[in-house]
PDB file of C-alpha atoms in Angstrom:
ATOM      1  CA  MET T  62     -17.757   3.412  22.526  1.00 51.00           C
ATOM      2  CA  ASP T  63     -16.117   5.765  24.939  1.00 62.00           C
ATOM      3  CA  GLY T  64     -19.008   8.150  25.511  1.00 63.00           C
ATOM      4  CA  PRO T  65     -22.671   7.651  26.274  1.00 76.00           C
ATOM      5  CA  GLY T  66     -24.853   5.678  23.846  1.00 84.00           C
ATOM      6  CA  LEU T  67     -27.134   7.221  21.263  1.00 86.00           C
ATOM      7  CA  SER T  68     -30.481   8.578  22.360  1.00 90.00           C
ATOM      8  CA  SER T  69     -33.656   7.098  20.896  1.00 91.00           C
ATOM      9  CA  ARG T  70     -34.020  10.118  18.578  1.00 93.00           C
ATOM     10  CA  GLU T  71     -30.427   9.699  17.323  1.00 91.00           C
ATOM     11  CA  ARG T  72     -30.964   5.969  16.782  1.00 91.00           C
ATOM     12  CA  ARG T  73     -34.118   6.691  14.784  1.00 93.00           C
ATOM     13  CA  ILE T  74     -32.303   9.260  12.613  1.00 93.00           C
ATOM     14  CA  LEU T  75     -29.425   6.835  12.077  1.00 91.00           C
ATOM     15  CA  ALA T  76     -31.864   4.079  11.078  1.00 92.00           C
ATOM     16  CA  GLU T  77     -33.497   6.422   8.542  1.00 92.00           C
ATOM     17  CA  ILE T  78     -30.117   7.320   7.045  1.00 90.00           C
ATOM     18  CA  GLU T  79     -29.110   3.660   6.827  1.00 87.00           C
ATOM     19  CA  GLY T  80     -32.450   2.811   5.194  1.00 87.00           C
ATOM     20  CA  ASP T  81     -31.971   5.553   2.600  1.00 86.00           C
ATOM     21  CA  LEU T  82     -28.470   4.307   1.843  1.00 84.00           C
ATOM     22  CA  ARG T  83     -29.702   0.713   1.427  1.00 83.00           C
ATOM     23  CA  GLU T  84     -32.328   1.863  -1.080  1.00 85.00           C
ATOM     24  CA  ASP T  85     -29.774   3.694  -3.251  1.00 84.00           C
ATOM     25  CA  ARG T  86     -29.111   1.042  -5.910  1.00 82.00           C
ATOM     26  CA  GLY T  87     -26.508   3.137  -7.754  1.00 81.00           C
ATOM     27  CA  LEU T  88     -24.441   3.613  -4.619  1.00 78.00           C
ATOM     28  CA  ASP T  89     -24.778  -0.064  -3.773  1.00 76.00           C
ATOM     29  CA  ARG T  90     -23.557  -1.067  -7.257  1.00 76.00           C
ATOM     30  CA  ARG T  91     -20.608   1.356  -7.128  1.00 76.00           C
ATOM     31  CA  LEU T  92     -19.556   0.093  -3.710  1.00 75.00           C
ATOM     32  CA  ARG T  93     -19.791  -3.534  -4.826  1.00 75.00           C
ATOM     33  CA  THR T  94     -17.749  -2.980  -7.983  1.00 75.00           C
ATOM     34  CA  MET T  95     -15.030  -0.844  -6.439  1.00 73.00           C
ATOM     35  CA  ARG T  96     -11.562  -1.922  -7.500  1.00 62.00           C
ATOM     36  CA  ARG T  97      -8.171  -1.190  -6.125  1.00 58.00           C
ATOM     37  CA  VAL T  98      -6.330   1.690  -7.715  1.00 55.00           C
ATOM     38  CA  LEU T  99      -3.335  -0.484  -8.513  1.00 59.00           C
ATOM     39  CA  PRO T 100      -4.141  -4.046  -9.571  1.00 63.00           C
ATOM     40  CA  VAL T 101      -2.389  -6.706  -7.550  1.00 66.00           C
ATOM     41  CA  ARG T 102      -0.867  -8.318 -10.653  1.00 69.00           C
ATOM     42  CA  VAL T 103       0.938  -5.096 -11.608  1.00 68.00           C
ATOM     43  CA  LEU T 104       2.217  -4.676  -8.071  1.00 69.00           C
ATOM     44  CA  ASP T 105       3.393  -8.291  -7.946  1.00 72.00           C
ATOM     45  CA  SER T 106       5.199  -8.103 -11.275  1.00 75.00           C
ATOM     46  CA  ALA T 107       6.875  -4.817 -10.335  1.00 75.00           C
ATOM     47  CA  ALA T 108       7.936  -6.256  -6.982  1.00 75.00           C
ATOM     48  CA  ARG T 109       9.596  -9.226  -8.705  1.00 80.00           C
ATOM     49  CA  VAL T 110      12.215  -7.054 -10.412  1.00 81.00           C
ATOM     50  CA  PRO T 111      15.613  -8.254  -9.170  1.00 86.00           C
ATOM     51  CA  ALA T 112      17.440  -6.103  -6.655  1.00 84.00           C
ATOM     52  CA  THR T 113      20.433  -5.825  -8.976  1.00 87.00           C
ATOM     53  CA  VAL T 114      18.263  -4.098 -11.574  1.00 87.00           C
ATOM     54  CA  LEU T 115      17.138  -1.598  -8.963  1.00 86.00           C
ATOM     55  CA  VAL T 116      20.720  -0.966  -7.853  1.00 88.00           C
ATOM     56  CA  VAL T 117      21.818  -0.397 -11.460  1.00 91.00           C
ATOM     57  CA  LEU T 118      18.905   1.965 -12.154  1.00 89.00           C
ATOM     58  CA  VAL T 119      19.482   4.002  -9.007  1.00 88.00           C
ATOM     59  CA  SER T 120      23.252   4.163  -9.626  1.00 91.00           C
ATOM     60  CA  LEU T 121      22.728   5.215 -13.238  1.00 91.00           C
ATOM     61  CA  SER T 122      20.230   7.891 -12.266  1.00 89.00           C
ATOM     62  CA  LEU T 123      22.549   9.288  -9.578  1.00 89.00           C
ATOM     63  CA  GLY T 124      25.438   9.306 -12.052  1.00 90.00           C
ATOM     64  CA  LEU T 125      23.316  11.162 -14.590  1.00 88.00           C
ATOM     65  CA  LEU T 126      22.269  13.650 -11.925  1.00 87.00           C
ATOM     66  CA  MET T 127      25.912  14.384 -11.131  1.00 89.00           C
ATOM     67  CA  VAL T 128      26.754  14.725 -14.844  1.00 90.00           C
ATOM     68  CA  SER T 129      23.819  17.068 -15.428  1.00 87.00           C
ATOM     69  CA  ALA T 130      24.911  19.246 -12.498  1.00 87.00           C
ATOM     70  CA  ARG T 131      28.399  19.492 -13.944  1.00 90.00           C
ATOM     71  CA  VAL T 132      27.577  19.909 -17.657  1.00 88.00           C
ATOM     72  CA  HIS T 133      24.541  22.223 -17.310  1.00 83.00           C
ATOM     73  CA  THR T 134      22.712  20.791 -20.306  1.00 85.00           C
ATOM     74  CA  ALA T 135      19.218  19.402 -20.572  1.00 87.00           C
ATOM     75  CA  ALA T 136      20.049  15.988 -22.060  1.00 89.00           C
ATOM     76  CA  PRO T 137      21.587  14.355 -18.950  1.00 87.00           C
ATOM     77  CA  LEU T 138      18.857  15.857 -16.783  1.00 86.00           C
ATOM     78  CA  ALA T 139      16.170  14.458 -19.089  1.00 89.00           C
ATOM     79  CA  LEU T 140      17.835  11.023 -19.013  1.00 90.00           C
ATOM     80  CA  PHE T 141      18.019  11.259 -15.227  1.00 89.00           C
ATOM     81  CA  ALA T 142      14.284  11.943 -15.053  1.00 88.00           C
ATOM     82  CA  VAL T 143      13.503   9.089 -17.448  1.00 90.00           C
ATOM     83  CA  ILE T 144      15.554   6.589 -15.424  1.00 91.00           C
ATOM     84  CA  TRP T 145      14.850   7.927 -11.939  1.00 90.00           C
ATOM     85  CA  LEU T 146      11.048   7.725 -12.101  1.00 89.00           C
ATOM     86  CA  PRO T 147      10.815   4.002 -12.953  1.00 88.00           C
ATOM     87  CA  SER T 148      13.478   3.144 -10.405  1.00 89.00           C
ATOM     88  CA  VAL T 149      11.582   4.948  -7.645  1.00 88.00           C
ATOM     89  CA  LEU T 150       8.287   3.366  -8.706  1.00 86.00           C
ATOM     90  CA  LEU T 151       9.829  -0.113  -8.756  1.00 86.00           C
ATOM     91  CA  LEU T 152      11.379   0.445  -5.349  1.00 86.00           C
ATOM     92  CA  LEU T 153       8.061   1.658  -3.929  1.00 86.00           C
ATOM     93  CA  ALA T 154       6.237  -1.337  -5.433  1.00 83.00           C
ATOM     94  CA  ARG T 155       8.744  -3.658  -3.795  1.00 84.00           C
ATOM     95  CA  LEU T 156       8.368  -1.939  -0.425  1.00 84.00           C
ATOM     96  CA  VAL T 157       4.561  -1.888  -0.588  1.00 81.00           C
ATOM     97  CA  ARG T 158       4.413  -5.558  -1.542  1.00 78.00           C
ATOM     98  CA  ARG T 159       6.851  -6.517   1.214  1.00 77.00           C
ATOM     99  CA  ARG T 160       4.804  -4.603   3.762  1.00 76.00           C
ATOM    100  CA  ALA T 161       1.580  -6.204   2.534  1.00 70.00           C
ATOM    101  CA  ARG T 162       3.156  -9.651   2.785  1.00 69.00           C
ATOM    102  CA  HIS T 163       4.425  -8.855   6.275  1.00 69.00           C
ATOM    103  CA  THR T 164       0.992  -7.795   7.527  1.00 70.00           C
ATOM    104  CA  GLU T 165      -0.712 -10.827   5.940  1.00 60.00           C
ATOM    105  CA  ARG T 166       1.362 -13.334   7.907  1.00 57.00           C
ATOM    106  CA  PRO T 167      -0.566 -14.978  10.707  1.00 57.00           C
ATOM    107  CA  GLU T 168       0.871 -14.830  14.169  1.00 58.00           C
ATOM    108  CA  ARG T 169       2.646 -18.015  15.195  1.00 57.00           C
ATOM    109  CA  PRO T 170       0.907 -19.647  18.129  1.00 56.00           C
ATOM    110  CA  GLU T 171       2.972 -20.204  21.213  1.00 58.00           C
ATOM    111  CA  ARG T 172       3.983 -23.769  21.857  1.00 56.00           C
ATOM    112  CA  PRO T 173       2.369 -25.184  24.969  1.00 58.00           C
ATOM    113  CA  GLY T 174       4.690 -26.469  27.651  1.00 56.00           C
ATOM    114  CA  ARG T 175       7.638 -24.389  26.480  1.00 54.00           C
ATOM    115  CA  PRO T 176       8.532 -21.468  28.749  1.00 55.00           C
ATOM    116  CA  ASP T 177       9.531 -18.190  27.174  1.00 55.00           C
ATOM    117  CA  ARG T 178      13.186 -17.369  27.203  1.00 54.00           C
ATOM    118  CA  VAL T 179      14.282 -14.667  29.575  1.00 56.00           C
ATOM    119  CA  ASP T 180      17.507 -12.806  28.831  1.00 54.00           C
ATOM    120  CA  GLY T 181      20.022 -12.138  31.551  1.00 52.00           C
ATOM    121  CA  GLY T 182      19.119 -15.034  33.760  1.00 48.00           C
TER     122      GLY T 182
END
């Protein structure tokens, strides 16, 4: 902590609050059974979509957007919306999964007896 510690009165109040929270069985059950908003299996399967599929979806949606701007009808715009949303969601799933995988990697330990390389020397 950066500041001064809690006074005895504040510690007593905090202990009472913690005791009340421990006695709340409903809250305890809800906290134990909490699930992620997006199941990992869905995220994994969405992240496994090949990059070529994403490129085709994004290209098709951009083409439909240009056609809808030129034609001024609702059909190409509706098709754009139908294709654009899944392509963005798939791309986001891929990025989220890649970031999660990147943060889960353990740091590689340094090898003993091997000096670090210094550039410019």
